[in-house]
Amino acid sequence: PVHWCFDCGSALAEAEIEYADKISPAIDVAYVAIDSQAIAKAFGVDAGSAVIAVPIWTTTPWTLPASMAVTLGPEVEYVLVQGLDADAKQQTLVLAEALLESTTERYGIQEYKILGRVQGSVLEGLMLQHPFYSRIVPIILGDHVTTDAGTGAVHTAPGHGQEDFAVGLKYGLEVVNPIDSKGVYLPNTEIFSFLYIWKANDTIVDLLRERGVLLAFSKL
């Protein structure tokens, strides 16, 4: 039951809270730079012909169809890192320096070289490729980005979260919500139409792996 407090103007709820374990897919996804040389230049280096990517970490793959930007912390220190992954494939990545050890370990990168360092504000406005749509998304800045976990880069879907909506409003991002009230993708949703979001998680992970942009996968 919920009682309204007319004196204090707030709702007082009397209810027991029940908890249950839920397993979520935790994934690292590479957003490849549209112009790798522009990102290298921002770091003050020449990365040659290397393809540069900004990895994001998320436990909600189903939100990726609505991803409209990648958000960095304006004062967070980022490094441009070059190393070999477990498959001997060269990776050149933009990562928060505070999370460098944990991310390279997740990606199976044992040896790496730091090419340069900048604060996130230097990378604002550079463009990235959405991991499976033809959509090009910008790097934007937000104070909500932390270095507690992940990569220091946050995929941003203004239609799926309060902080995403707020930063999207600041940058004039389109608010895309391709999901109906039952948790099913709308008929016009590219690739995922009529899929229930929890079932779509596996489909999205498989697609990312097929596209070569899935850097790490685990269950949380």
Short mmCIF file of the C-alpha atoms (twelve columns), coordinates in Angstrom:
data_MODEL
# 
_entry.id   MODEL 
# 
loop_
_atom_site.group_PDB 
_atom_site.id 
_atom_site.type_symbol 
_atom_site.label_atom_id 
_atom_site.label_alt_id 
_atom_site.label_comp_id 
_atom_site.label_asym_id 
_atom_site.label_seq_id 
_atom_site.Cartn_x 
_atom_site.Cartn_y 
_atom_site.Cartn_z 
_atom_site.pdbx_PDB_model_num 
ATOM 1   C CA . PRO A 1   0.000  0.000   0.000   1 
ATOM 2   C CA . VAL A 2   1.075  3.575   -0.687  1 
ATOM 3   C CA . HIS A 3   0.000  6.443   1.601   1 
ATOM 4   C CA . TRP A 4   0.103  10.088  0.571   1 
ATOM 5   C CA . CYS A 5   1.514  12.513  3.076   1 
ATOM 6   C CA . PHE A 6   -0.375 15.774  2.526   1 
ATOM 7   C CA . ASP A 7   1.780  17.637  5.021   1 
ATOM 8   C CA . CYS A 8   5.137  16.746  3.502   1 
ATOM 9   C CA . GLY A 9   3.946  16.263  -0.096  1 
ATOM 10  C CA . SER A 10  5.626  12.921  -0.613  1 
ATOM 11  C CA . ALA A 11  4.577  9.335   -1.126  1 
ATOM 12  C CA . LEU A 12  5.380  6.918   1.665   1 
ATOM 13  C CA . ALA A 13  5.572  3.333   0.527   1 
ATOM 14  C CA . GLU A 14  5.138  0.351   2.783   1 
ATOM 15  C CA . ALA A 15  6.409  -2.656  0.907   1 
ATOM 16  C CA . GLU A 16  8.871  -5.495  1.184   1 
ATOM 17  C CA . ILE A 17  11.619 -5.556  -1.405  1 
ATOM 18  C CA . GLU A 18  12.506 -8.902  -2.927  1 
ATOM 19  C CA . TYR A 19  15.842 -9.589  -4.608  1 
ATOM 20  C CA . ALA A 20  16.833 -12.119 -7.240  1 
ATOM 21  C CA . ASP A 21  20.030 -12.879 -9.129  1 
ATOM 22  C CA . LYS A 22  20.125 -11.760 -12.745 1 
ATOM 23  C CA . ILE A 23  22.838 -12.645 -15.233 1 
ATOM 24  C CA . SER A 24  23.749 -9.962  -17.766 1 
ATOM 25  C CA . PRO A 25  26.158 -10.119 -20.714 1 
ATOM 26  C CA . ALA A 26  29.092 -7.754  -20.172 1 
ATOM 27  C CA . ILE A 27  30.675 -6.760  -23.469 1 
ATOM 28  C CA . ASP A 28  33.413 -4.494  -24.774 1 
ATOM 29  C CA . VAL A 29  32.629 -3.096  -28.208 1 
ATOM 30  C CA . ALA A 30  34.960 -1.225  -30.551 1 
ATOM 31  C CA . TYR A 31  33.642 1.967   -32.146 1 
ATOM 32  C CA . VAL A 32  36.089 2.395   -35.025 1 
ATOM 33  C CA . ALA A 33  37.248 5.912   -35.878 1 
ATOM 34  C CA . ILE A 34  36.002 7.398   -39.127 1 
ATOM 35  C CA . ASP A 35  39.361 9.190   -39.437 1 
ATOM 36  C CA . SER A 36  42.041 7.376   -37.441 1 
ATOM 37  C CA . GLN A 37  44.643 9.967   -38.403 1 
ATOM 38  C CA . ALA A 38  42.502 12.714  -36.861 1 
ATOM 39  C CA . ILE A 39  42.437 10.858  -33.538 1 
ATOM 40  C CA . ALA A 40  46.176 10.168  -33.727 1 
ATOM 41  C CA . LYS A 41  46.783 13.849  -34.442 1 
ATOM 42  C CA . ALA A 42  44.702 14.798  -31.386 1 
ATOM 43  C CA . PHE A 43  47.138 12.688  -29.354 1 
ATOM 44  C CA . GLY A 44  50.043 14.427  -31.067 1 
ATOM 45  C CA . VAL A 45  51.329 11.303  -32.796 1 
ATOM 46  C CA . ASP A 46  51.417 9.637   -36.188 1 
ATOM 47  C CA . ALA A 47  49.865 6.169   -35.905 1 
ATOM 48  C CA . GLY A 48  50.682 5.320   -39.497 1 
ATOM 49  C CA . SER A 49  48.071 3.116   -41.148 1 
ATOM 50  C CA . ALA A 50  46.683 1.808   -37.858 1 
ATOM 51  C CA . VAL A 51  42.914 1.637   -37.451 1 
ATOM 52  C CA . ILE A 52  42.007 3.326   -34.160 1 
ATOM 53  C CA . ALA A 53  38.950 2.399   -32.114 1 
ATOM 54  C CA . VAL A 54  37.290 3.666   -28.943 1 
ATOM 55  C CA . PRO A 55  35.994 0.688   -26.923 1 
ATOM 56  C CA . ILE A 56  32.891 0.939   -24.747 1 
ATOM 57  C CA . TRP A 57  31.754 -1.450  -22.029 1 
ATOM 58  C CA . THR A 58  28.103 -2.245  -21.420 1 
ATOM 59  C CA . THR A 59  25.901 -4.816  -19.714 1 
ATOM 60  C CA . THR A 60  22.903 -3.890  -21.880 1 
ATOM 61  C CA . PRO A 61  23.685 -4.908  -25.471 1 
ATOM 62  C CA . TRP A 62  19.994 -4.425  -26.358 1 
ATOM 63  C CA . THR A 63  20.485 -0.634  -26.061 1 
ATOM 64  C CA . LEU A 64  23.091 -0.521  -28.863 1 
ATOM 65  C CA . PRO A 65  20.552 -0.027  -31.695 1 
ATOM 66  C CA . ALA A 66  19.730 3.322   -30.046 1 
ATOM 67  C CA . SER A 67  23.378 4.334   -29.569 1 
ATOM 68  C CA . MET A 68  23.841 7.877   -30.866 1 
ATOM 69  C CA . ALA A 69  27.233 8.892   -29.408 1 
ATOM 70  C CA . VAL A 70  30.176 7.835   -27.282 1 
ATOM 71  C CA . THR A 71  30.723 9.930   -24.166 1 
ATOM 72  C CA . LEU A 72  34.100 10.605  -22.558 1 
ATOM 73  C CA . GLY A 73  34.920 12.387  -19.321 1 
ATOM 74  C CA . PRO A 74  36.220 15.876  -20.132 1 
ATOM 75  C CA . GLU A 75  38.940 15.752  -17.461 1 
ATOM 76  C CA . VAL A 76  39.648 12.020  -17.620 1 
ATOM 77  C CA . GLU A 77  43.133 11.123  -18.883 1 
ATOM 78  C CA . TYR A 78  43.018 8.896   -21.972 1 
ATOM 79  C CA . VAL A 79  45.873 7.033   -23.607 1 
ATOM 80  C CA . LEU A 80  46.333 5.894   -27.183 1 
ATOM 81  C CA . VAL A 81  47.572 2.321   -26.828 1 
ATOM 82  C CA . GLN A 82  49.010 -0.044  -29.400 1 
ATOM 83  C CA . GLY A 83  49.367 -3.751  -28.686 1 
ATOM 84  C CA . LEU A 84  48.703 -7.285  -29.893 1 
ATOM 85  C CA . ASP A 85  45.623 -9.188  -28.792 1 
ATOM 86  C CA . ALA A 86  45.358 -12.927 -28.105 1 
ATOM 87  C CA . ASP A 87  44.949 -13.608 -31.853 1 
ATOM 88  C CA . ALA A 88  48.116 -11.655 -32.688 1 
ATOM 89  C CA . LYS A 89  45.979 -8.894  -34.205 1 
ATOM 90  C CA . GLN A 90  47.238 -5.360  -33.699 1 
ATOM 91  C CA . GLN A 91  44.872 -3.155  -31.737 1 
ATOM 92  C CA . THR A 92  45.186 0.618   -31.436 1 
ATOM 93  C CA . LEU A 93  42.738 1.803   -28.815 1 
ATOM 94  C CA . VAL A 94  41.692 4.875   -26.859 1 
ATOM 95  C CA . LEU A 95  41.347 3.924   -23.184 1 
ATOM 96  C CA . ALA A 96  41.099 5.708   -19.851 1 
ATOM 97  C CA . GLU A 97  44.569 5.461   -18.342 1 
ATOM 98  C CA . ALA A 98  43.114 4.548   -14.938 1 
ATOM 99  C CA . LEU A 99  41.527 1.458   -16.520 1 
ATOM 100 C CA . LEU A 100 44.420 0.524   -18.795 1 
ATOM 101 C CA . GLU A 101 45.535 -2.597  -16.915 1 
ATOM 102 C CA . SER A 102 42.060 -4.065  -16.484 1 
ATOM 103 C CA . THR A 103 41.017 -3.434  -20.097 1 
ATOM 104 C CA . THR A 104 44.164 -4.792  -21.722 1 
ATOM 105 C CA . GLU A 105 43.878 -7.881  -19.524 1 
ATOM 106 C CA . ARG A 106 40.268 -8.387  -20.685 1 
ATOM 107 C CA . TYR A 107 41.358 -8.080  -24.311 1 
ATOM 108 C CA . GLY A 108 44.246 -10.524 -23.924 1 
ATOM 109 C CA . ILE A 109 46.822 -7.811  -24.642 1 
ATOM 110 C CA . GLN A 110 50.007 -8.673  -22.750 1 
ATOM 111 C CA . GLU A 111 52.399 -6.190  -24.285 1 
ATOM 112 C CA . TYR A 112 51.451 -2.703  -25.360 1 
ATOM 113 C CA . LYS A 113 52.920 0.693   -26.064 1 
ATOM 114 C CA . ILE A 114 51.418 4.007   -25.007 1 
ATOM 115 C CA . LEU A 115 51.629 6.371   -27.983 1 
ATOM 116 C CA . GLY A 116 50.173 9.477   -26.355 1 
ATOM 117 C CA . ARG A 117 47.990 10.995  -23.628 1 
ATOM 118 C CA . VAL A 118 45.218 13.605  -23.681 1 
ATOM 119 C CA . GLN A 119 42.241 14.653  -21.615 1 
ATOM 120 C CA . GLY A 120 38.851 13.664  -22.972 1 
ATOM 121 C CA . SER A 121 37.999 17.256  -23.881 1 
ATOM 122 C CA . VAL A 122 40.622 17.138  -26.663 1 
ATOM 123 C CA . LEU A 123 38.697 14.383  -28.477 1 
ATOM 124 C CA . GLU A 124 35.297 16.099  -28.482 1 
ATOM 125 C CA . GLY A 125 33.611 16.123  -31.886 1 
ATOM 126 C CA . LEU A 126 35.688 13.379  -33.523 1 
ATOM 127 C CA . MET A 127 33.543 10.816  -35.308 1 
ATOM 128 C CA . LEU A 128 33.141 7.066   -34.854 1 
ATOM 129 C CA . GLN A 129 31.379 4.267   -36.721 1 
ATOM 130 C CA . HIS A 130 28.405 2.615   -35.027 1 
ATOM 131 C CA . PRO A 131 29.346 -1.075  -34.547 1 
ATOM 132 C CA . PHE A 132 26.624 -2.528  -36.818 1 
ATOM 133 C CA . TYR A 133 24.620 0.304   -38.382 1 
ATOM 134 C CA . SER A 134 25.781 2.741   -41.060 1 
ATOM 135 C CA . ARG A 135 25.273 5.496   -38.477 1 
ATOM 136 C CA . ILE A 136 28.200 7.788   -37.702 1 
ATOM 137 C CA . VAL A 137 28.287 8.968   -34.086 1 
ATOM 138 C CA . PRO A 138 30.261 11.746  -32.384 1 
ATOM 139 C CA . ILE A 139 32.498 11.707  -29.347 1 
ATOM 140 C CA . ILE A 140 30.845 13.936  -26.760 1 
ATOM 141 C CA . LEU A 141 31.663 14.877  -23.165 1 
ATOM 142 C CA . GLY A 142 29.822 14.184  -19.929 1 
ATOM 143 C CA . ASP A 143 30.662 14.590  -16.249 1 
ATOM 144 C CA . HIS A 144 28.834 11.324  -15.469 1 
ATOM 145 C CA . VAL A 145 31.639 9.273   -17.028 1 
ATOM 146 C CA . THR A 146 33.799 7.655   -14.340 1 
ATOM 147 C CA . THR A 147 36.791 5.347   -14.218 1 
ATOM 148 C CA . ASP A 148 35.284 2.953   -11.673 1 
ATOM 149 C CA . ALA A 149 34.820 0.226   -14.292 1 
ATOM 150 C CA . GLY A 150 34.666 -0.327  -18.036 1 
ATOM 151 C CA . THR A 151 36.880 1.590   -20.453 1 
ATOM 152 C CA . GLY A 152 36.243 5.246   -19.633 1 
ATOM 153 C CA . ALA A 153 34.042 5.550   -22.727 1 
ATOM 154 C CA . VAL A 154 30.259 5.176   -22.486 1 
ATOM 155 C CA . HIS A 155 27.958 4.379   -25.389 1 
ATOM 156 C CA . THR A 156 25.136 6.889   -25.227 1 
ATOM 157 C CA . ALA A 157 21.491 6.178   -26.052 1 
ATOM 158 C CA . PRO A 158 19.339 9.209   -25.156 1 
ATOM 159 C CA . GLY A 159 16.181 7.076   -25.455 1 
ATOM 160 C CA . HIS A 160 17.311 4.622   -22.779 1 
ATOM 161 C CA . GLY A 161 18.663 6.491   -19.776 1 
ATOM 162 C CA . GLN A 162 18.384 9.680   -17.742 1 
ATOM 163 C CA . GLU A 163 22.064 10.681  -17.966 1 
ATOM 164 C CA . ASP A 164 22.155 9.750   -21.651 1 
ATOM 165 C CA . PHE A 165 19.052 11.864  -22.270 1 
ATOM 166 C CA . ALA A 166 20.532 14.862  -20.434 1 
ATOM 167 C CA . VAL A 167 23.859 14.823  -22.280 1 
ATOM 168 C CA . GLY A 168 22.042 14.103  -25.548 1 
ATOM 169 C CA . LEU A 169 19.872 17.166  -25.022 1 
ATOM 170 C CA . LYS A 170 23.005 19.266  -24.541 1 
ATOM 171 C CA . TYR A 171 24.460 18.030  -27.847 1 
ATOM 172 C CA . GLY A 172 21.195 17.945  -29.787 1 
ATOM 173 C CA . LEU A 173 21.261 14.178  -30.286 1 
ATOM 174 C CA . GLU A 174 18.226 12.427  -31.704 1 
ATOM 175 C CA . VAL A 175 16.236 10.529  -29.068 1 
ATOM 176 C CA . VAL A 176 15.787 7.077   -30.568 1 
ATOM 177 C CA . ASN A 177 13.685 4.460   -28.768 1 
ATOM 178 C CA . PRO A 178 13.013 1.503   -31.093 1 
ATOM 179 C CA . ILE A 179 11.278 -0.572  -28.386 1 
ATOM 180 C CA . ASP A 180 7.563  -0.832  -27.622 1 
ATOM 181 C CA . SER A 181 5.905  -1.000  -24.194 1 
ATOM 182 C CA . LYS A 182 6.288  -4.792  -24.109 1 
ATOM 183 C CA . GLY A 183 10.038 -4.723  -24.625 1 
ATOM 184 C CA . VAL A 184 9.904  -5.721  -28.293 1 
ATOM 185 C CA . TYR A 185 11.749 -3.920  -31.088 1 
ATOM 186 C CA . LEU A 186 9.452  -2.008  -33.405 1 
ATOM 187 C CA . PRO A 187 8.756  -3.384  -36.918 1 
ATOM 188 C CA . ASN A 188 10.974 -0.759  -38.571 1 
ATOM 189 C CA . THR A 189 14.023 -1.542  -36.408 1 
ATOM 190 C CA . GLU A 190 16.863 -2.542  -38.692 1 
ATOM 191 C CA . ILE A 191 18.044 -6.150  -38.116 1 
ATOM 192 C CA . PHE A 192 16.154 -6.651  -34.831 1 
ATOM 193 C CA . SER A 193 12.492 -6.015  -35.701 1 
ATOM 194 C CA . PHE A 194 9.998  -7.954  -33.545 1 
ATOM 195 C CA . LEU A 195 12.727 -9.362  -31.256 1 
ATOM 196 C CA . TYR A 196 12.234 -9.241  -27.489 1 
ATOM 197 C CA . ILE A 197 15.118 -7.284  -25.948 1 
ATOM 198 C CA . TRP A 198 16.445 -10.107 -23.745 1 
ATOM 199 C CA . LYS A 199 16.512 -12.496 -26.710 1 
ATOM 200 C CA . ALA A 200 18.125 -9.758  -28.805 1 
ATOM 201 C CA . ASN A 201 21.120 -9.656  -26.452 1 
ATOM 202 C CA . ASP A 202 22.472 -12.933 -27.859 1 
ATOM 203 C CA . THR A 203 21.746 -11.874 -31.436 1 
ATOM 204 C CA . ILE A 204 23.583 -8.584  -30.927 1 
ATOM 205 C CA . VAL A 205 26.602 -10.273 -29.347 1 
ATOM 206 C CA . ASP A 206 26.795 -12.724 -32.272 1 
ATOM 207 C CA . LEU A 207 26.552 -9.853  -34.755 1 
ATOM 208 C CA . LEU A 208 29.309 -7.907  -33.008 1 
ATOM 209 C CA . ARG A 209 31.528 -10.984 -33.052 1 
ATOM 210 C CA . GLU A 210 30.799 -11.484 -36.751 1 
ATOM 211 C CA . ARG A 211 31.673 -7.846  -37.482 1 
ATOM 212 C CA . GLY A 212 34.969 -8.166  -35.622 1 
ATOM 213 C CA . VAL A 213 34.165 -5.418  -33.096 1 
ATOM 214 C CA . LEU A 214 33.533 -7.570  -30.004 1 
ATOM 215 C CA . LEU A 215 36.666 -7.127  -27.899 1 
ATOM 216 C CA . ALA A 216 35.522 -9.062  -24.840 1 
ATOM 217 C CA . PHE A 217 32.514 -10.994 -23.560 1 
ATOM 218 C CA . SER A 218 31.652 -12.276 -20.111 1 
ATOM 219 C CA . LYS A 219 28.620 -12.786 -17.886 1 
ATOM 220 C CA . LEU A 220 28.030 -10.576 -14.888 1 
# 
